[in-house]
Amino acid sequence: AVELSQEQIEALTTRIQNAGTEVVEAKAGAGSATLSMAYAAARFGEACLKGLSGERVFECSFVASDVTELEFFSTKVRLGPNGAEEVLPIGEITDFEQKGLVECKETLKGSIEKGKKFAQESGEALAA
């Protein structure tokens, strides 16, 4: 196992959170981090297909959840023939991770409300 200092963990966390910006800056504004998004989509798509075929697959996914007080949250999910069949709990987290979880919830709550409003308005537009 790799042991990281708290300083290294905090620096890596910031770097991961800003990875898209780092890629754009490295490309001097001549591109974006679309390859990373494409790889993530391909990986998740493959996991979904494996799950639908009956293989036992676990992936992180943003789904309806009672893991927190938020209506939707991203944790590990067991994928199967019926889609997201089990939403797993967060599990043990460090004090640093707990602090980040608390800090992200308000922003995430706003994003969830925006997403629900968009979905509702889109549905109404399609029905018209």
PDB file of N, CA, C and O in Angstrom, residues 47-108:
ATOM      1  N   ALA A  47     -19.294  -1.329 -18.681  1.00  0.00           N
ATOM      2  CA  ALA A  47     -19.747  -1.884 -17.401  1.00  0.00           C
ATOM      3  C   ALA A  47     -21.253  -2.139 -17.431  1.00  0.00           C
ATOM      4  O   ALA A  47     -21.730  -3.174 -16.938  1.00  0.00           O
ATOM      5  N   CYS A  48     -22.008  -1.205 -18.013  1.00  0.00           N
ATOM      6  CA  CYS A  48     -23.466  -1.378 -18.126  1.00  0.00           C
ATOM      7  C   CYS A  48     -23.804  -2.607 -18.964  1.00  0.00           C
ATOM      8  O   CYS A  48     -24.676  -3.402 -18.589  1.00  0.00           O
ATOM      9  N   LEU A  49     -23.124  -2.764 -20.085  1.00  0.00           N
ATOM     10  CA  LEU A  49     -23.385  -3.916 -20.955  1.00  0.00           C
ATOM     11  C   LEU A  49     -23.036  -5.233 -20.245  1.00  0.00           C
ATOM     12  O   LEU A  49     -23.780  -6.212 -20.351  1.00  0.00           O
ATOM     13  N   LYS A  50     -21.937  -5.247 -19.508  1.00  0.00           N
ATOM     14  CA  LYS A  50     -21.572  -6.450 -18.745  1.00  0.00           C
ATOM     15  C   LYS A  50     -22.636  -6.752 -17.700  1.00  0.00           C
ATOM     16  O   LYS A  50     -23.034  -7.904 -17.519  1.00  0.00           O
ATOM     17  N   GLY A  51     -23.080  -5.708 -16.991  1.00  0.00           N
ATOM     18  CA  GLY A  51     -24.125  -5.895 -15.981  1.00  0.00           C
ATOM     19  C   GLY A  51     -25.411  -6.415 -16.593  1.00  0.00           C
ATOM     20  O   GLY A  51     -26.037  -7.346 -16.072  1.00  0.00           O
ATOM     21  N   LEU A  52     -25.827  -5.819 -17.702  1.00  0.00           N
ATOM     22  CA  LEU A  52     -27.060  -6.247 -18.372  1.00  0.00           C
ATOM     23  C   LEU A  52     -26.978  -7.696 -18.839  1.00  0.00           C
ATOM     24  O   LEU A  52     -27.987  -8.389 -18.926  1.00  0.00           O
ATOM     25  N   SER A  53     -25.754  -8.162 -19.141  1.00  0.00           N
ATOM     26  CA  SER A  53     -25.585  -9.549 -19.586  1.00  0.00           C
ATOM     27  C   SER A  53     -25.473 -10.523 -18.415  1.00  0.00           C
ATOM     28  O   SER A  53     -25.295 -11.718 -18.620  1.00  0.00           O
ATOM     29  N   GLY A  54     -25.572  -9.999 -17.178  1.00  0.00           N
ATOM     30  CA  GLY A  54     -25.564 -10.870 -16.009  1.00  0.00           C
ATOM     31  C   GLY A  54     -24.264 -10.911 -15.233  1.00  0.00           C
ATOM     32  O   GLY A  54     -24.187 -11.521 -14.176  1.00  0.00           O
ATOM     33  N   GLU A  55     -23.234 -10.268 -15.745  1.00  0.00           N
ATOM     34  CA  GLU A  55     -21.953 -10.237 -15.029  1.00  0.00           C
ATOM     35  C   GLU A  55     -22.076  -9.321 -13.816  1.00  0.00           C
ATOM     36  O   GLU A  55     -22.750  -8.292 -13.866  1.00  0.00           O
ATOM     37  N   ARG A  56     -21.454  -9.664 -12.721  1.00  0.00           N
ATOM     38  CA  ARG A  56     -21.480  -8.858 -11.494  1.00  0.00           C
ATOM     39  C   ARG A  56     -20.482  -7.709 -11.659  1.00  0.00           C
ATOM     40  O   ARG A  56     -19.271  -7.940 -11.714  1.00  0.00           O
ATOM     41  N   VAL A  57     -21.000  -6.478 -11.736  1.00  0.00           N
ATOM     42  CA  VAL A  57     -20.164  -5.317 -12.022  1.00  0.00           C
ATOM     43  C   VAL A  57     -20.449  -4.212 -11.013  1.00  0.00           C
ATOM     44  O   VAL A  57     -21.608  -3.974 -10.663  1.00  0.00           O
ATOM     45  N   PHE A  58     -19.397  -3.549 -10.567  1.00  0.00           N
ATOM     46  CA  PHE A  58     -19.526  -2.410  -9.664  1.00  0.00           C
ATOM     47  C   PHE A  58     -18.865  -1.201 -10.301  1.00  0.00           C
ATOM     48  O   PHE A  58     -17.738  -1.287 -10.774  1.00  0.00           O
ATOM     49  N   GLU A  59     -19.572  -0.088 -10.334  1.00  0.00           N
ATOM     50  CA  GLU A  59     -19.034   1.176 -10.844  1.00  0.00           C
ATOM     51  C   GLU A  59     -19.602   2.308 -10.000  1.00  0.00           C
ATOM     52  O   GLU A  59     -20.685   2.178  -9.437  1.00  0.00           O
ATOM     53  N   CYS A  60     -18.894   3.404  -9.937  1.00  0.00           N
ATOM     54  CA  CYS A  60     -19.454   4.595  -9.305  1.00  0.00           C
ATOM     55  C   CYS A  60     -20.457   5.201 -10.271  1.00  0.00           C
ATOM     56  O   CYS A  60     -20.202   5.279 -11.470  1.00  0.00           O
ATOM     57  N   SER A  61     -21.596   5.605  -9.721  1.00  0.00           N
ATOM     58  CA  SER A  61     -22.648   6.157 -10.565  1.00  0.00           C
ATOM     59  C   SER A  61     -23.484   7.148  -9.764  1.00  0.00           C
ATOM     60  O   SER A  61     -23.729   6.952  -8.577  1.00  0.00           O
ATOM     61  N   PHE A  62     -23.927   8.200 -10.416  1.00  0.00           N
ATOM     62  CA  PHE A  62     -24.775   9.230  -9.815  1.00  0.00           C
ATOM     63  C   PHE A  62     -26.219   8.801 -10.033  1.00  0.00           C
ATOM     64  O   PHE A  62     -26.730   8.862 -11.152  1.00  0.00           O
ATOM     65  N   VAL A  63     -26.867   8.318  -8.970  1.00  0.00           N
ATOM     66  CA  VAL A  63     -28.209   7.745  -9.080  1.00  0.00           C
ATOM     67  C   VAL A  63     -29.087   8.211  -7.926  1.00  0.00           C
ATOM     68  O   VAL A  63     -28.601   8.756  -6.933  1.00  0.00           O
ATOM     69  N   ALA A  64     -30.398   7.955  -8.060  1.00  0.00           N
ATOM     70  CA  ALA A  64     -31.309   8.176  -6.937  1.00  0.00           C
ATOM     71  C   ALA A  64     -30.790   7.324  -5.784  1.00  0.00           C
ATOM     72  O   ALA A  64     -30.425   6.164  -5.973  1.00  0.00           O
ATOM     73  N   SER A  65     -30.736   7.926  -4.600  1.00  0.00           N
ATOM     74  CA  SER A  65     -30.029   7.265  -3.506  1.00  0.00           C
ATOM     75  C   SER A  65     -30.513   7.767  -2.155  1.00  0.00           C
ATOM     76  O   SER A  65     -30.938   8.903  -2.022  1.00  0.00           O
ATOM     77  N   ASP A  66     -30.437   6.899  -1.156  1.00  0.00           N
ATOM     78  CA  ASP A  66     -30.705   7.341   0.213  1.00  0.00           C
ATOM     79  C   ASP A  66     -29.427   7.273   1.059  1.00  0.00           C
ATOM     80  O   ASP A  66     -29.468   7.223   2.271  1.00  0.00           O
ATOM     81  N   VAL A  67     -28.288   7.290   0.382  1.00  0.00           N
ATOM     82  CA  VAL A  67     -26.986   7.246   1.061  1.00  0.00           C
ATOM     83  C   VAL A  67     -26.757   8.515   1.889  1.00  0.00           C
ATOM     84  O   VAL A  67     -26.147   8.468   2.948  1.00  0.00           O
ATOM     85  N   THR A  68     -27.242   9.649   1.387  1.00  0.00           N
ATOM     86  CA  THR A  68     -27.184  10.913   2.113  1.00  0.00           C
ATOM     87  C   THR A  68     -28.600  11.494   2.131  1.00  0.00           C
ATOM     88  O   THR A  68     -29.534  10.876   1.619  1.00  0.00           O
ATOM     89  N   GLU A  69     -28.740  12.683   2.657  1.00  0.00           N
ATOM     90  CA  GLU A  69     -30.045  13.346   2.646  1.00  0.00           C
ATOM     91  C   GLU A  69     -30.405  13.895   1.267  1.00  0.00           C
ATOM     92  O   GLU A  69     -31.536  14.315   1.033  1.00  0.00           O
ATOM     93  N   LEU A  70     -29.452  13.880   0.336  1.00  0.00           N
ATOM     94  CA  LEU A  70     -29.704  14.345  -1.026  1.00  0.00           C
ATOM     95  C   LEU A  70     -30.465  13.281  -1.807  1.00  0.00           C
ATOM     96  O   LEU A  70     -30.287  12.082  -1.594  1.00  0.00           O
ATOM     97  N   GLU A  71     -31.294  13.725  -2.744  1.00  0.00           N
ATOM     98  CA  GLU A  71     -32.106  12.802  -3.542  1.00  0.00           C
ATOM     99  C   GLU A  71     -31.261  11.929  -4.464  1.00  0.00           C
ATOM    100  O   GLU A  71     -31.604  10.785  -4.746  1.00  0.00           O
ATOM    101  N   PHE A  72     -30.157  12.476  -4.953  1.00  0.00           N
ATOM    102  CA  PHE A  72     -29.240  11.756  -5.831  1.00  0.00           C
ATOM    103  C   PHE A  72     -27.829  11.883  -5.259  1.00  0.00           C
ATOM    104  O   PHE A  72     -27.486  12.903  -4.664  1.00  0.00           O
ATOM    105  N   PHE A  73     -27.013  10.851  -5.464  1.00  0.00           N
ATOM    106  CA  PHE A  73     -25.636  10.903  -4.995  1.00  0.00           C
ATOM    107  C   PHE A  73     -24.831   9.882  -5.788  1.00  0.00           C
ATOM    108  O   PHE A  73     -25.381   8.961  -6.385  1.00  0.00           O
ATOM    109  N   SER A  74     -23.530  10.049  -5.793  1.00  0.00           N
ATOM    110  CA  SER A  74     -22.653   9.133  -6.508  1.00  0.00           C
ATOM    111  C   SER A  74     -21.865   8.276  -5.524  1.00  0.00           C
ATOM    112  O   SER A  74     -21.084   8.790  -4.727  1.00  0.00           O
ATOM    113  N   THR A  75     -22.113   6.977  -5.584  1.00  0.00           N
ATOM    114  CA  THR A  75     -21.342   5.993  -4.825  1.00  0.00           C
ATOM    115  C   THR A  75     -21.206   4.764  -5.714  1.00  0.00           C
ATOM    116  O   THR A  75     -21.695   4.737  -6.839  1.00  0.00           O
ATOM    117  N   LYS A  76     -20.570   3.743  -5.197  1.00  0.00           N
ATOM    118  CA  LYS A  76     -20.498   2.496  -5.953  1.00  0.00           C
ATOM    119  C   LYS A  76     -21.899   1.911  -6.071  1.00  0.00           C
ATOM    120  O   LYS A  76     -22.682   1.939  -5.130  1.00  0.00           O
ATOM    121  N   VAL A  77     -22.165   1.383  -7.261  1.00  0.00           N
ATOM    122  CA  VAL A  77     -23.453   0.786  -7.571  1.00  0.00           C
ATOM    123  C   VAL A  77     -23.190  -0.585  -8.192  1.00  0.00           C
ATOM    124  O   VAL A  77     -22.255  -0.742  -8.985  1.00  0.00           O
ATOM    125  N   ARG A  78     -24.006  -1.568  -7.791  1.00  0.00           N
ATOM    126  CA  ARG A  78     -23.916  -2.874  -8.439  1.00  0.00           C
ATOM    127  C   ARG A  78     -24.845  -2.843  -9.639  1.00  0.00           C
ATOM    128  O   ARG A  78     -26.033  -2.589  -9.527  1.00  0.00           O
ATOM    129  N   LEU A  79     -24.261  -3.064 -10.809  1.00  0.00           N
ATOM    130  CA  LEU A  79     -25.020  -3.083 -12.052  1.00  0.00           C
ATOM    131  C   LEU A  79     -25.372  -4.518 -12.398  1.00  0.00           C
ATOM    132  O   LEU A  79     -24.571  -5.430 -12.197  1.00  0.00           O
ATOM    133  N   GLY A  80     -26.580  -4.709 -12.924  1.00  0.00           N
ATOM    134  CA  GLY A  80     -27.014  -6.048 -13.283  1.00  0.00           C
ATOM    135  C   GLY A  80     -28.039  -6.006 -14.397  1.00  0.00           C
ATOM    136  O   GLY A  80     -28.250  -4.963 -15.022  1.00  0.00           O
ATOM    137  N   PRO A  81     -28.716  -7.115 -14.631  1.00  0.00           N
ATOM    138  CA  PRO A  81     -29.709  -7.196 -15.708  1.00  0.00           C
ATOM    139  C   PRO A  81     -30.838  -6.167 -15.585  1.00  0.00           C
ATOM    140  O   PRO A  81     -31.454  -5.806 -16.581  1.00  0.00           O
ATOM    141  N   ASN A  82     -31.089  -5.668 -14.378  1.00  0.00           N
ATOM    142  CA  ASN A  82     -32.139  -4.669 -14.164  1.00  0.00           C
ATOM    143  C   ASN A  82     -31.588  -3.261 -14.004  1.00  0.00           C
ATOM    144  O   ASN A  82     -32.265  -2.386 -13.467  1.00  0.00           O
ATOM    145  N   GLY A  83     -30.358  -3.036 -14.435  1.00  0.00           N
ATOM    146  CA  GLY A  83     -29.750  -1.716 -14.307  1.00  0.00           C
ATOM    147  C   GLY A  83     -28.996  -1.577 -12.995  1.00  0.00           C
ATOM    148  O   GLY A  83     -28.290  -2.485 -12.570  1.00  0.00           O
ATOM    149  N   ALA A  84     -29.183  -0.420 -12.330  1.00  0.00           N
ATOM    150  CA  ALA A  84     -28.544  -0.178 -11.027  1.00  0.00           C
ATOM    151  C   ALA A  84     -29.337  -0.958  -9.979  1.00  0.00           C
ATOM    152  O   ALA A  84     -30.415  -0.546  -9.568  1.00  0.00           O
ATOM    153  N   GLU A  85     -28.824  -2.103  -9.576  1.00  0.00           N
ATOM    154  CA  GLU A  85     -29.574  -3.004  -8.706  1.00  0.00           C
ATOM    155  C   GLU A  85     -29.314  -2.783  -7.217  1.00  0.00           C
ATOM    156  O   GLU A  85     -30.148  -3.132  -6.396  1.00  0.00           O
ATOM    157  N   GLU A  86     -28.168  -2.216  -6.887  1.00  0.00           N
ATOM    158  CA  GLU A  86     -27.865  -1.958  -5.475  1.00  0.00           C
ATOM    159  C   GLU A  86     -26.966  -0.737  -5.376  1.00  0.00           C
ATOM    160  O   GLU A  86     -25.963  -0.646  -6.067  1.00  0.00           O
ATOM    161  N   VAL A  87     -27.355   0.192  -4.515  1.00  0.00           N
ATOM    162  CA  VAL A  87     -26.541   1.371  -4.244  1.00  0.00           C
ATOM    163  C   VAL A  87     -25.810   1.107  -2.937  1.00  0.00           C
ATOM    164  O   VAL A  87     -26.435   0.871  -1.900  1.00  0.00           O
ATOM    165  N   LEU A  88     -24.484   1.122  -3.000  1.00  0.00           N
ATOM    166  CA  LEU A  88     -23.690   0.799  -1.815  1.00  0.00           C
ATOM    167  C   LEU A  88     -23.446   2.043  -0.964  1.00  0.00           C
ATOM    168  O   LEU A  88     -23.431   3.166  -1.477  1.00  0.00           O
ATOM    169  N   PRO A  89     -23.246   1.856   0.333  1.00  0.00           N
ATOM    170  CA  PRO A  89     -22.984   2.998   1.214  1.00  0.00           C
ATOM    171  C   PRO A  89     -21.623   3.618   0.936  1.00  0.00           C
ATOM    172  O   PRO A  89     -20.780   3.028   0.256  1.00  0.00           O
ATOM    173  N   ILE A  90     -21.422   4.793   1.494  1.00  0.00           N
ATOM    174  CA  ILE A  90     -20.151   5.497   1.320  1.00  0.00           C
ATOM    175  C   ILE A  90     -19.010   4.712   1.952  1.00  0.00           C
ATOM    176  O   ILE A  90     -17.930   4.621   1.404  1.00  0.00           O
ATOM    177  N   GLY A  91     -19.213   4.122   3.079  1.00  0.00           N
ATOM    178  CA  GLY A  91     -18.155   3.378   3.761  1.00  0.00           C
ATOM    179  C   GLY A  91     -17.336   4.304   4.653  1.00  0.00           C
ATOM    180  O   GLY A  91     -17.693   5.462   4.867  1.00  0.00           O
ATOM    181  N   GLU A  92     -16.258   3.787   5.166  1.00  0.00           N
ATOM    182  CA  GLU A  92     -15.413   4.578   6.058  1.00  0.00           C
ATOM    183  C   GLU A  92     -14.669   5.643   5.260  1.00  0.00           C
ATOM    184  O   GLU A  92     -14.102   5.349   4.207  1.00  0.00           O
ATOM    185  N   ILE A  93     -14.691   6.872   5.771  1.00  0.00           N
ATOM    186  CA  ILE A  93     -13.950   7.954   5.132  1.00  0.00           C
ATOM    187  C   ILE A  93     -13.148   8.702   6.191  1.00  0.00           C
ATOM    188  O   ILE A  93     -13.475   8.676   7.376  1.00  0.00           O
ATOM    189  N   THR A  94     -12.123   9.370   5.744  1.00  0.00           N
ATOM    190  CA  THR A  94     -11.257  10.122   6.651  1.00  0.00           C
ATOM    191  C   THR A  94     -11.925  11.441   7.038  1.00  0.00           C
ATOM    192  O   THR A  94     -12.924  11.845   6.431  1.00  0.00           O
ATOM    193  N   ASP A  95     -11.367  12.111   8.014  1.00  0.00           N
ATOM    194  CA  ASP A  95     -11.877  13.431   8.407  1.00  0.00           C
ATOM    195  C   ASP A  95     -11.792  14.413   7.231  1.00  0.00           C
ATOM    196  O   ASP A  95     -12.690  15.220   7.028  1.00  0.00           O
ATOM    197  N   PHE A  96     -10.716  14.344   6.454  1.00  0.00           N
ATOM    198  CA  PHE A  96     -10.545  15.200   5.278  1.00  0.00           C
ATOM    199  C   PHE A  96     -11.658  14.938   4.267  1.00  0.00           C
ATOM    200  O   PHE A  96     -12.251  15.860   3.707  1.00  0.00           O
ATOM    201  N   GLU A  97     -11.963  13.663   4.027  1.00  0.00           N
ATOM    202  CA  GLU A  97     -13.032  13.304   3.098  1.00  0.00           C
ATOM    203  C   GLU A  97     -14.400  13.720   3.636  1.00  0.00           C
ATOM    204  O   GLU A  97     -15.252  14.193   2.877  1.00  0.00           O
ATOM    205  N   GLN A  98     -14.608  13.582   4.929  1.00  0.00           N
ATOM    206  CA  GLN A  98     -15.874  13.995   5.545  1.00  0.00           C
ATOM    207  C   GLN A  98     -16.079  15.494   5.382  1.00  0.00           C
ATOM    208  O   GLN A  98     -17.173  15.946   5.057  1.00  0.00           O
ATOM    209  N   LYS A  99     -15.014  16.257   5.561  1.00  0.00           N
ATOM    210  CA  LYS A  99     -15.093  17.711   5.383  1.00  0.00           C
ATOM    211  C   LYS A  99     -15.469  18.043   3.935  1.00  0.00           C
ATOM    212  O   LYS A  99     -16.338  18.881   3.680  1.00  0.00           O
ATOM    213  N   GLY A 100     -14.861  17.365   2.977  1.00  0.00           N
ATOM    214  CA  GLY A 100     -15.179  17.580   1.570  1.00  0.00           C
ATOM    215  C   GLY A 100     -16.616  17.198   1.251  1.00  0.00           C
ATOM    216  O   GLY A 100     -17.297  17.881   0.479  1.00  0.00           O
ATOM    217  N   LEU A 101     -17.091  16.136   1.861  1.00  0.00           N
ATOM    218  CA  LEU A 101     -18.476  15.692   1.658  1.00  0.00           C
ATOM    219  C   LEU A 101     -19.451  16.755   2.140  1.00  0.00           C
ATOM    220  O   LEU A 101     -20.392  17.112   1.432  1.00  0.00           O
ATOM    221  N   VAL A 102     -19.205  17.287   3.316  1.00  0.00           N
ATOM    222  CA  VAL A 102     -20.074  18.338   3.865  1.00  0.00           C
ATOM    223  C   VAL A 102     -20.054  19.561   2.957  1.00  0.00           C
ATOM    224  O   VAL A 102     -21.095  20.133   2.634  1.00  0.00           O
ATOM    225  N   GLU A 103     -18.861  19.951   2.499  1.00  0.00           N
ATOM    226  CA  GLU A 103     -18.719  21.147   1.665  1.00  0.00           C
ATOM    227  C   GLU A 103     -19.399  20.999   0.304  1.00  0.00           C
ATOM    228  O   GLU A 103     -19.935  21.967  -0.228  1.00  0.00           O
ATOM    229  N   CYS A 104     -19.414  19.806  -0.251  1.00  0.00           N
ATOM    230  CA  CYS A 104     -19.962  19.626  -1.603  1.00  0.00           C
ATOM    231  C   CYS A 104     -21.485  19.528  -1.621  1.00  0.00           C
ATOM    232  O   CYS A 104     -22.110  19.764  -2.654  1.00  0.00           O
ATOM    233  N   LYS A 105     -22.092  19.198  -0.506  1.00  0.00           N
ATOM    234  CA  LYS A 105     -23.538  18.917  -0.506  1.00  0.00           C
ATOM    235  C   LYS A 105     -24.396  20.107  -0.920  1.00  0.00           C
ATOM    236  O   LYS A 105     -25.375  19.924  -1.653  1.00  0.00           O
ATOM    237  N   GLU A 106     -24.068  21.303  -0.493  1.00  0.00           N
ATOM    238  CA  GLU A 106     -24.892  22.462  -0.842  1.00  0.00           C
ATOM    239  C   GLU A 106     -24.831  22.741  -2.342  1.00  0.00           C
ATOM    240  O   GLU A 106     -25.855  22.983  -2.981  1.00  0.00           O
ATOM    241  N   THR A 107     -23.634  22.677  -2.905  1.00  0.00           N
ATOM    242  CA  THR A 107     -23.483  22.869  -4.348  1.00  0.00           C
ATOM    243  C   THR A 107     -24.207  21.763  -5.101  1.00  0.00           C
ATOM    244  O   THR A 107     -24.918  22.012  -6.085  1.00  0.00           O
ATOM    245  N   LEU A 108     -24.038  20.535  -4.646  1.00  0.00           N
ATOM    246  CA  LEU A 108     -24.683  19.397  -5.291  1.00  0.00           C
ATOM    247  C   LEU A 108     -26.201  19.507  -5.214  1.00  0.00           C
ATOM    248  O   LEU A 108     -26.903  19.217  -6.187  1.00  0.00           O
TER     249      LEU A 108
END
